[in-house]
XYZ file of C-alpha atoms in Angstrom:
654
model
C 103.829 113.790 114.611
C 106.227 111.554 116.496
C 106.128 107.878 115.766
C 104.945 105.910 119.126
C 106.016 102.299 120.139
C 103.105 100.933 118.746
C 103.918 102.558 115.549
C 107.130 100.749 114.893
C 105.895 97.464 116.148
C 103.073 97.539 113.371
C 105.311 98.943 111.049
C 107.664 96.294 111.638
C 104.823 93.683 111.054
C 104.535 94.983 107.818
C 108.475 93.813 106.385
C 109.957 91.011 105.090
C 113.190 89.633 106.724
C 115.200 90.730 103.644
C 113.741 94.357 104.741
C 114.746 94.303 108.230
C 117.813 92.899 107.401
C 118.720 95.768 105.076
C 117.009 98.405 107.542
C 119.374 96.803 110.249
C 122.365 97.482 107.926
C 121.127 100.947 107.327
C 120.665 101.777 110.854
C 124.743 100.442 111.314
C 125.867 102.385 108.436
C 124.202 105.790 109.899
C 126.058 105.103 113.147
C 129.234 104.837 111.388
C 128.951 107.878 109.259
C 128.279 109.913 112.088
C 132.107 110.012 113.390
C 133.377 108.650 109.872
C 135.537 111.186 107.621
C 135.058 110.127 104.044
C 137.607 111.176 101.640
C 136.177 113.278 98.540
C 137.621 112.014 95.362
C 139.799 114.680 93.482
C 138.408 115.793 90.451
C 140.704 117.819 88.073
C 139.694 118.588 84.307
C 136.075 118.193 84.608
C 133.878 119.500 81.869
C 130.355 119.511 81.211
C 129.543 118.038 77.846
C 125.375 117.021 78.707
C 124.176 120.220 76.435
C 121.056 120.862 75.085
C 121.353 120.233 70.907
C 121.084 123.224 69.065
C 118.043 124.909 68.259
C 116.365 123.045 71.167
C 115.841 126.269 73.126
C 114.944 128.057 70.172
C 111.810 125.500 69.589
C 110.053 126.555 72.573
C 106.909 128.471 71.557
C 106.306 131.912 72.470
C 103.292 131.538 74.862
C 105.313 129.043 76.854
C 107.956 131.328 76.889
C 105.897 134.093 78.149
C 104.816 132.057 80.905
C 108.002 131.223 81.765
C 109.326 134.645 82.254
C 106.183 135.967 83.884
C 106.816 133.084 86.861
C 110.810 133.731 86.775
C 110.244 137.730 87.545
C 107.596 136.231 90.228
C 110.049 134.592 91.538
C 113.315 137.393 91.294
C 110.833 139.367 93.149
C 110.982 137.118 95.992
C 106.973 135.532 95.290
C 106.107 132.260 95.557
C 103.577 129.682 97.093
C 104.096 126.451 98.231
C 100.917 124.163 99.122
C 98.737 126.892 100.136
C 101.518 129.061 101.702
C 102.373 132.206 100.231
C 106.032 133.507 100.312
C 107.793 136.772 99.962
C 111.211 135.915 100.977
C 112.741 134.062 97.920
C 115.069 136.916 97.137
C 117.057 135.348 99.966
C 115.680 132.205 101.486
C 115.851 130.936 104.936
C 116.459 127.276 103.906
C 115.604 125.899 107.340
C 112.265 127.835 107.741
C 108.699 126.694 107.551
C 106.876 129.780 107.131
C 103.613 127.867 108.058
C 104.354 127.226 111.493
C 107.010 129.711 111.866
C 109.426 127.066 113.165
C 113.099 126.398 111.963
C 114.482 123.114 111.389
C 117.162 121.929 114.158
C 120.937 121.679 112.999
C 122.344 118.300 113.603
C 123.206 115.106 112.301
C 120.951 114.175 109.705
C 119.669 111.182 111.230
C 119.254 112.471 114.295
C 116.548 115.086 113.183
C 113.011 114.154 113.873
C 111.650 115.593 110.956
C 108.224 113.797 111.248
C 107.663 115.928 114.420
C 106.291 119.207 113.102
C 106.374 120.984 117.036
C 110.179 120.055 116.588
C 110.976 120.804 112.880
C 108.105 122.528 111.568
C 105.945 121.337 108.422
C 108.719 119.288 106.883
C 107.192 119.674 103.463
C 107.243 123.196 103.323
C 111.038 122.896 103.923
C 111.912 120.415 101.788
C 110.309 121.773 98.860
C 112.093 125.058 98.381
C 115.144 122.918 98.426
C 114.197 120.562 95.674
C 115.406 123.713 93.485
C 112.701 123.137 91.320
C 112.323 127.037 91.397
C 115.625 127.665 90.418
C 115.375 124.967 87.579
C 112.623 127.541 86.434
C 114.931 130.804 86.715
C 117.824 128.783 84.961
C 115.259 128.199 82.059
C 114.292 131.688 81.930
C 118.008 132.875 81.330
C 118.315 130.207 78.433
C 115.096 131.277 76.648
C 115.781 134.712 77.371
C 120.156 135.331 77.913
C 119.070 137.705 80.824
C 122.127 137.263 83.062
C 119.935 137.877 86.385
C 118.362 134.767 86.107
C 121.880 133.237 86.091
C 122.880 135.369 88.904
C 119.936 134.678 91.091
C 120.365 130.816 90.495
C 124.158 130.736 91.149
C 123.306 133.094 94.304
C 121.012 130.484 95.928
C 123.070 127.336 95.185
C 125.867 128.757 96.931
C 123.726 129.697 99.985
C 122.202 126.568 99.789
C 125.645 124.615 99.656
C 126.658 126.935 102.393
C 123.963 126.127 104.652
C 123.875 122.351 104.192
C 126.491 120.681 104.984
C 126.503 116.895 103.770
C 124.887 114.842 106.427
C 123.656 117.825 108.535
C 120.181 119.199 108.674
C 116.485 118.308 107.638
C 117.715 118.165 103.843
C 119.495 115.083 104.354
C 117.091 112.912 105.750
C 115.009 111.872 102.889
C 116.358 109.846 99.826
C 113.208 111.424 97.312
C 114.543 115.024 98.091
C 118.256 114.121 97.234
C 117.119 112.327 94.245
C 114.901 115.280 92.875
C 117.272 118.193 93.467
C 120.276 116.260 92.004
C 117.864 115.820 88.824
C 117.502 119.781 89.263
C 120.753 120.690 89.321
C 121.652 118.787 86.227
C 119.123 120.793 84.327
C 120.235 123.914 85.713
C 123.813 123.025 84.892
C 122.533 122.318 81.205
C 120.131 125.401 81.373
C 123.029 127.506 82.376
C 125.551 126.169 79.831
C 125.636 129.797 77.795
C 126.436 131.803 80.948
C 130.202 132.412 81.538
C 129.810 131.435 85.007
C 128.616 128.149 84.659
C 131.359 126.338 84.949
C 132.587 128.061 87.887
C 129.513 127.286 89.656
C 129.793 123.412 88.930
C 132.522 121.497 87.828
C 135.320 124.444 88.797
C 133.816 124.361 92.261
C 134.756 122.114 94.505
C 132.036 123.005 96.831
C 129.697 121.930 94.404
C 131.915 118.747 93.762
C 131.489 118.006 97.465
C 127.537 118.302 97.492
C 127.346 116.344 94.050
C 129.318 113.664 95.040
C 127.866 113.362 98.941
C 124.559 113.313 97.111
C 125.184 110.433 95.205
C 127.236 108.518 97.972
C 123.798 108.947 100.232
C 121.517 107.520 97.946
C 123.926 104.102 96.918
C 123.836 103.637 100.436
C 120.466 104.423 101.706
C 117.915 103.021 99.014
C 114.362 102.668 99.939
C 113.570 99.315 100.605
C 110.656 96.833 100.738
C 107.483 97.709 101.888
C 108.789 101.543 100.974
C 110.419 101.031 97.344
C 107.479 103.052 95.562
C 107.791 106.174 94.204
C 110.376 107.236 96.448
C 112.657 104.491 94.772
C 112.177 105.754 91.353
C 113.096 109.254 92.048
C 116.169 108.160 93.951
C 117.038 106.196 90.773
C 116.062 108.657 88.672
C 118.479 111.308 90.262
C 121.570 109.118 90.766
C 121.136 108.372 87.254
C 121.143 111.796 85.953
C 123.837 113.151 87.829
C 126.305 109.902 87.104
C 125.837 110.744 83.374
C 126.048 114.465 83.424
C 128.325 114.768 86.088
C 130.253 111.858 85.074
C 133.278 113.255 86.741
C 134.220 110.843 89.962
C 135.805 107.478 89.849
C 132.828 105.520 90.782
C 130.579 107.268 88.429
C 130.245 104.521 86.131
C 129.169 102.381 88.515
C 126.847 104.557 90.358
C 125.154 105.070 87.015
C 124.830 101.090 86.112
C 123.481 100.609 89.483
C 121.048 103.531 89.195
C 120.148 102.332 85.870
C 119.467 98.892 86.998
C 117.436 100.165 89.994
C 115.411 102.579 87.902
C 114.442 100.043 85.241
C 113.338 97.640 88.315
C 111.305 100.292 90.121
C 109.926 101.199 87.241
C 108.553 97.800 86.560
C 107.393 97.294 90.218
C 105.506 100.844 90.439
C 103.367 99.949 86.950
C 100.831 97.818 86.136
C 101.000 95.973 83.112
C 98.072 98.233 81.663
C 100.315 101.346 82.122
C 98.595 102.373 85.465
C 100.735 103.544 88.510
C 100.501 100.708 91.235
C 100.094 102.826 94.040
C 96.386 103.916 92.433
C 97.086 107.476 93.416
C 97.131 109.352 90.060
C 99.553 112.576 90.934
C 102.281 109.909 91.399
C 101.665 108.387 88.177
C 102.333 111.786 86.721
C 105.584 112.206 89.059
C 106.932 108.484 88.504
C 106.084 109.174 84.540
C 108.145 112.561 84.601
C 111.255 111.041 86.435
C 111.474 108.345 84.001
C 111.015 110.501 80.594
C 113.625 112.655 82.291
C 116.170 109.802 83.294
C 115.345 107.923 79.425
C 116.164 111.782 78.202
C 119.940 111.590 80.174
C 120.171 107.941 78.762
C 119.690 109.133 75.090
C 122.135 111.602 75.639
C 124.756 110.088 77.042
C 124.567 106.995 74.459
C 123.916 104.700 77.238
C 121.885 101.894 76.441
C 118.654 101.275 78.705
C 116.994 97.567 79.634
C 114.770 97.140 77.000
C 111.877 97.164 79.332
C 112.306 101.137 80.016
C 110.586 102.841 76.935
C 107.587 100.145 76.820
C 106.861 101.113 80.464
C 107.123 104.536 80.084
C 105.098 104.298 76.687
C 101.980 101.929 78.718
C 102.016 104.760 81.382
C 101.481 107.681 78.745
C 99.082 105.504 76.833
C 96.950 105.081 80.159
C 97.332 108.720 81.112
C 95.565 109.490 77.626
C 93.053 106.730 78.284
C 91.369 108.080 81.789
C 91.649 111.972 81.375
C 88.238 113.670 81.011
C 87.509 115.867 78.303
C 89.482 118.814 79.845
C 92.402 116.486 80.483
C 91.635 116.477 83.925
C 93.026 112.771 85.494
C 91.330 110.908 88.482
C 91.635 112.218 91.699
C 92.629 109.105 93.622
C 94.477 108.482 96.212
C 97.538 110.805 97.851
C 98.534 113.808 96.190
C 101.009 115.738 97.281
C 101.682 118.343 94.275
C 105.575 116.685 93.697
C 106.959 117.022 90.315
C 109.922 115.266 88.981
C 111.083 118.106 86.614
C 109.972 121.799 86.224
C 110.885 124.223 83.677
C 107.471 125.803 83.438
C 105.581 128.853 84.499
C 102.333 128.828 86.282
C 99.422 128.171 84.311
C 101.001 125.434 82.574
C 98.737 122.310 82.406
C 100.752 119.336 84.019
C 98.773 116.664 82.198
C 98.391 118.252 79.018
C 102.493 118.886 79.110
C 103.050 115.292 80.055
C 100.766 114.079 76.555
C 102.611 116.269 74.486
C 105.754 115.020 75.437
C 104.323 111.541 74.966
C 103.421 112.330 71.721
C 106.560 113.694 70.726
C 108.366 111.017 72.054
C 106.587 107.993 71.154
C 103.700 109.412 68.760
C 99.741 109.662 69.408
C 97.231 107.410 68.835
C 93.912 108.418 67.074
C 91.989 107.674 69.711
C 94.373 110.014 72.090
C 92.076 113.550 72.867
C 93.732 116.568 71.376
C 96.487 118.655 73.093
C 96.708 122.601 71.657
C 98.794 124.032 74.923
C 102.278 124.324 74.684
C 104.830 123.942 77.128
C 108.931 124.603 77.592
C 109.567 121.068 79.000
C 108.279 119.008 75.622
C 110.593 120.489 73.049
C 113.412 120.222 75.634
C 112.869 116.489 76.538
C 112.135 115.891 73.379
C 115.389 117.187 71.858
C 117.486 114.902 73.968
C 115.192 111.599 73.840
C 115.587 109.522 71.047
C 111.987 108.976 69.029
C 110.155 105.982 67.758
C 109.564 106.748 64.434
C 106.046 106.329 64.523
C 102.948 104.964 66.692
C 103.623 101.860 64.684
C 106.885 101.169 65.738
C 106.578 101.123 69.259
C 108.429 98.153 70.898
C 104.463 96.754 72.678
C 101.316 96.662 71.017
C 99.320 99.686 71.748
C 95.721 99.838 72.283
C 93.540 100.182 68.831
C 90.845 101.944 70.582
C 90.772 104.063 73.789
C 90.590 101.480 76.840
C 87.993 102.106 79.343
C 88.741 99.225 81.945
C 91.812 98.369 83.140
C 91.447 95.035 85.001
C 94.828 94.883 86.720
C 94.210 98.316 88.642
C 90.511 98.017 89.307
C 89.652 101.468 87.509
C 87.156 101.491 85.034
C 85.651 105.262 83.462
C 82.462 105.338 81.865
C 81.626 107.775 79.148
C 78.897 109.765 78.309
C 77.577 112.790 76.290
C 78.440 116.020 76.904
C 81.740 115.140 78.910
C 79.882 113.351 81.341
C 82.799 110.977 83.071
C 82.707 108.629 85.553
C 85.374 106.434 87.546
C 84.878 103.324 89.200
C 87.199 101.897 91.909
C 87.432 98.530 92.264
C 90.978 97.655 92.414
C 93.873 96.966 95.113
C 94.061 98.696 97.933
C 97.190 100.582 97.091
C 101.025 99.382 96.551
C 102.789 97.118 98.965
C 102.524 96.074 102.220
C 101.951 99.208 103.929
C 99.900 101.096 101.034
C 101.262 104.355 102.050
C 99.601 106.545 99.421
C 96.310 104.465 99.608
C 92.634 105.496 100.731
C 90.201 103.525 102.701
C 87.917 104.266 99.479
C 87.058 100.723 97.780
C 84.075 100.981 95.729
C 83.958 104.735 95.394
C 82.750 106.539 92.427
C 83.945 110.190 90.931
C 81.654 111.871 88.509
C 82.357 114.849 86.343
C 80.298 117.113 83.705
C 82.492 118.668 81.137
C 85.663 118.726 83.698
C 83.667 119.831 86.878
C 83.585 117.643 89.629
C 79.948 117.002 90.690
C 80.805 113.701 92.989
C 83.909 114.619 93.802
C 87.111 112.673 95.179
C 87.870 115.356 98.126
C 91.569 114.775 97.729
C 94.601 114.833 99.924
C 95.143 118.106 102.027
C 97.939 117.067 104.253
C 100.379 114.453 105.244
C 102.221 115.240 108.622
C 101.164 117.241 111.815
C 97.764 117.124 111.217
C 96.426 113.839 112.321
C 92.832 114.528 112.055
C 92.590 115.760 108.953
C 95.199 113.055 107.566
C 92.284 110.561 108.794
C 89.480 112.139 107.458
C 90.449 112.696 104.018
C 91.661 109.301 103.462
C 88.751 107.861 105.565
C 86.194 105.509 104.062
C 83.549 108.393 104.889
C 85.981 110.650 102.939
C 84.662 109.282 99.724
C 82.097 108.290 97.866
C 81.114 105.116 99.059
C 79.522 103.347 101.724
C 80.871 103.134 105.335
C 79.497 100.371 107.818
C 79.419 100.642 111.552
C 81.603 103.540 111.580
C 84.400 101.928 110.664
C 87.187 102.312 107.680
C 86.793 99.396 105.020
C 90.938 99.425 105.476
C 92.633 99.584 108.617
C 95.236 102.280 108.921
C 98.381 101.760 111.445
C 99.575 105.538 111.109
C 99.416 108.459 108.252
C 101.040 106.098 105.592
C 100.527 102.568 106.875
C 97.333 100.013 106.349
C 97.838 97.030 108.606
C 94.734 95.411 106.895
C 93.673 96.109 103.136
C 90.458 95.711 101.803
C 90.231 93.297 98.799
C 88.289 94.242 95.800
C 87.102 92.397 92.909
C 85.115 93.361 89.638
C 82.606 91.369 88.821
C 81.684 92.959 85.469
C 82.606 95.742 83.119
C 80.646 96.425 80.357
C 81.571 99.945 78.474
C 80.305 99.342 75.206
C 76.971 100.750 75.811
C 77.758 104.838 75.895
C 78.944 105.560 72.220
C 75.448 104.635 70.780
C 73.453 105.816 73.526
C 73.077 102.653 75.334
C 74.122 101.682 79.284
C 77.343 100.899 80.280
C 77.544 98.754 83.534
C 80.262 98.164 86.422
C 79.810 95.599 89.142
C 82.423 95.027 92.150
C 82.594 94.263 95.857
C 85.209 94.272 98.614
C 85.644 91.945 102.252
C 86.633 95.060 103.976
C 83.827 94.512 106.753
C 84.071 91.995 108.944
C 81.514 89.109 108.045
C 80.138 91.482 105.643
C 80.276 92.054 101.791
C 79.528 95.658 100.172
C 78.561 95.349 96.548
C 77.906 98.191 94.387
C 76.621 98.452 90.586
C 76.939 101.241 88.621
C 74.803 101.805 85.185
C 75.320 104.886 83.029
C 72.504 105.343 80.399
C 73.901 107.787 77.843
C 70.911 107.970 76.123
C 69.151 109.548 79.157
C 72.220 110.581 80.469
C 71.624 109.146 83.721
C 73.869 107.697 86.269
C 72.065 104.935 88.736
C 74.220 103.525 91.699
C 73.071 100.415 93.356
C 74.514 99.179 96.842
C 73.997 96.189 98.655
C 75.375 94.892 101.889
C 75.655 91.359 101.962
C 76.122 89.384 105.514
C 75.457 90.440 108.667
C 74.521 94.228 107.914
C 74.855 96.899 110.065
C 74.715 100.830 111.017
C 75.394 102.426 107.346
C 76.498 105.492 106.661
C 76.450 106.628 102.622
C 78.591 109.766 101.404
C 78.238 111.619 98.351
C 80.872 114.675 98.369
C 79.627 117.538 95.860
C 82.553 119.311 93.771
C 83.135 122.867 95.446
C 81.305 124.413 92.513
C 78.133 122.375 93.329
C 75.283 124.469 94.655
C 72.901 121.740 96.295
C 69.455 121.997 97.672
C 68.353 119.093 99.559
C 64.737 118.065 100.367
C 64.119 115.009 101.937
C 66.087 112.520 99.873
C 66.399 114.824 96.424
C 69.392 117.004 95.829
C 68.968 119.386 93.358
C 72.122 120.276 92.196
C 73.584 123.455 90.329
C 76.606 125.186 88.956
C 78.236 126.890 85.922
C 80.646 126.067 83.248
C 82.120 128.745 80.954
C 79.123 131.357 81.835
C 76.533 128.393 81.007
C 74.259 127.241 83.535
C 74.102 123.601 84.047
C 72.029 121.440 86.913
C 70.956 118.093 87.923
C 68.981 116.036 89.993
C 70.208 113.584 92.491
C 67.609 111.251 94.118
C 69.156 109.526 97.243
C 67.814 105.909 98.914
C 64.674 106.534 100.462
C 65.522 104.207 103.120
C 68.155 106.464 104.482
C 67.843 109.832 106.465
C 70.008 112.460 104.572
C 71.770 115.130 105.909
C 73.805 118.071 103.999
C 77.014 118.870 105.851
C 79.662 121.828 104.801
C 82.736 122.906 106.008
C 82.417 121.248 109.550
C 85.639 120.743 111.477
C 84.508 118.486 114.723
C 84.825 116.406 113.340
C 85.737 117.500 109.967
C 83.111 116.593 106.961
C 82.236 118.480 103.920
C 85.522 119.651 102.174
C 87.558 119.451 99.588
C 91.451 119.877 98.852
C 92.123 121.339 95.515
C 96.114 120.616 96.288
C 98.230 120.121 98.674
C 97.896 122.210 101.749
C 94.680 123.783 100.874
C 91.166 123.120 101.427
C 87.410 124.859 101.065
C 84.259 124.001 102.111
C 82.638 121.752 99.657
C 78.863 119.549 100.188
C 78.377 116.407 101.466
C 75.229 114.280 101.308
C 75.666 111.895 104.125
C 72.438 108.955 104.744
C 72.037 106.806 107.935
C 70.479 104.098 108.675
C 70.615 100.304 108.387
C 71.076 97.545 105.999
C 69.617 94.225 106.726
C 70.701 92.875 103.323
C 67.258 92.648 102.257
C 67.142 95.466 99.659
C 69.729 97.916 97.751
C 70.268 101.287 98.157
C 69.409 102.932 94.901
C 70.967 106.493 93.999
C 70.413 108.128 90.634
C 71.864 111.396 89.086
C 70.280 112.914 86.323
C 71.685 115.530 84.005
C 69.600 118.114 82.487
C 69.689 120.044 79.056
């Protein structure tokens, strides 16, 4: 996907003068660096002291260690799967090869590589993911747990191979700051986890090639930070990686300055990326997880190094953790909202480890759990290792901010409301801002959408993300209004897209009512919101969950001039549906038990079921980045004239 002149003009229109000036300076610096030959500082007598405390590895549970070793053995055999593509070449990987398209990224000066163009580079996320070196942190953790030097030797071989193939400022792995930041964080943990291995010092601090790479990564991050409208999760990753490296690899004359600058940047961007309620401002749940992982990892480095963090850092991470505990369903699944690309900040666990349970377990170890938190019973590797480094609060009551006395259900600043009913009925209502910053890069056109689950099963599902680059038709569909459980007017999205990570006009939503008090006693909880995304019209939606009847009612109104309507309800992939006129009978199985529900749809509309259609796309669910599977979507078409609302009722049985 190449960017047109029109895209650059639209992108420029979303920047302020300060950002434009900063980017102009970046462009000049890139031109200068093409021919400049920087002097790498001499380093002698470097020692790695950022080691795990005694007993940290021994505290890893046997179950977590077993999953870790199983994953490490799979990696040792060369097997992995990234974004739906199975790889069997990891014993000796080609760092520039994309197994999805079969293409190899071109060599050359990094800032001249057209990494967005799949026809030239391949799928850049497939290429980048392996070079985050998070599979190497898994192998290093397996060494730490088992003492088996095969894992350490494989890590060393792959690092030396990568360093040899990716000279500083050359090739696709030097084009994006988030990749450099996460890679630095991985190297810090690799060195830490390999500390008992006799070859660890020779791989890192006594290795001029490693020192050269670490210094150039840090120099790059200091020179080209994500700016202005791009200062989202990327900025957090860049600062966290820079800070971790300058603490753990503080061997260079500039290390103290880089550490202090990175910490200031980290503090600013953690606050900037987070609502006061604790939810992530991108309103993309997976990025909430990524930012929280990065923040906790950076906090661990600070506490281990004895570096005082600004007073806002711990409260932000605490609020993020409490917010996550508040919004998950009964199976610890958070909302599927906005973009999701399976990105992680720090990986030391095997396959099958629940990311969200792991984050809550770490939050419990570091901040203390509150009485209303959901129970977390699964064990992981990362929690005891991070908890061994982070200075914990002595208890929940000693936290530096007031924590919720009961489980929050309405997050006013984020416009997110969770309605809960009996037997795991969970409904997420969206009345919040259209993403973060002027481009809202990871937002979807999903204003007033709902997401409904029963005991963790997607019934009315958010279809997900599927892809970023290279497949514009699918990118448009998965972030479109029709691709969500909401109402489309006159065939247009509520917000106007200017490119795959750019929105040029944002629908403005506001929540009119949010009463979540009815569910606990079998009563009715209510939510109502509206948005102005359609010219001369307002879409208003009211949702009522009556716990005693196990019934969810959705009423949609179009106020103003009206127009042609398409009302979509996307069913989860486990849901079978039989549509007869305006009633759909839904059925599914959970833990061997048959479940069912009836969905009564507005009779004023003509209803049709769609499944797995490609021209145009409709009826799909993306369980993870790069993966999609057919699922049933019910679409009602008709006309809205403002005279009456469209009422949908979902009734759970038994």
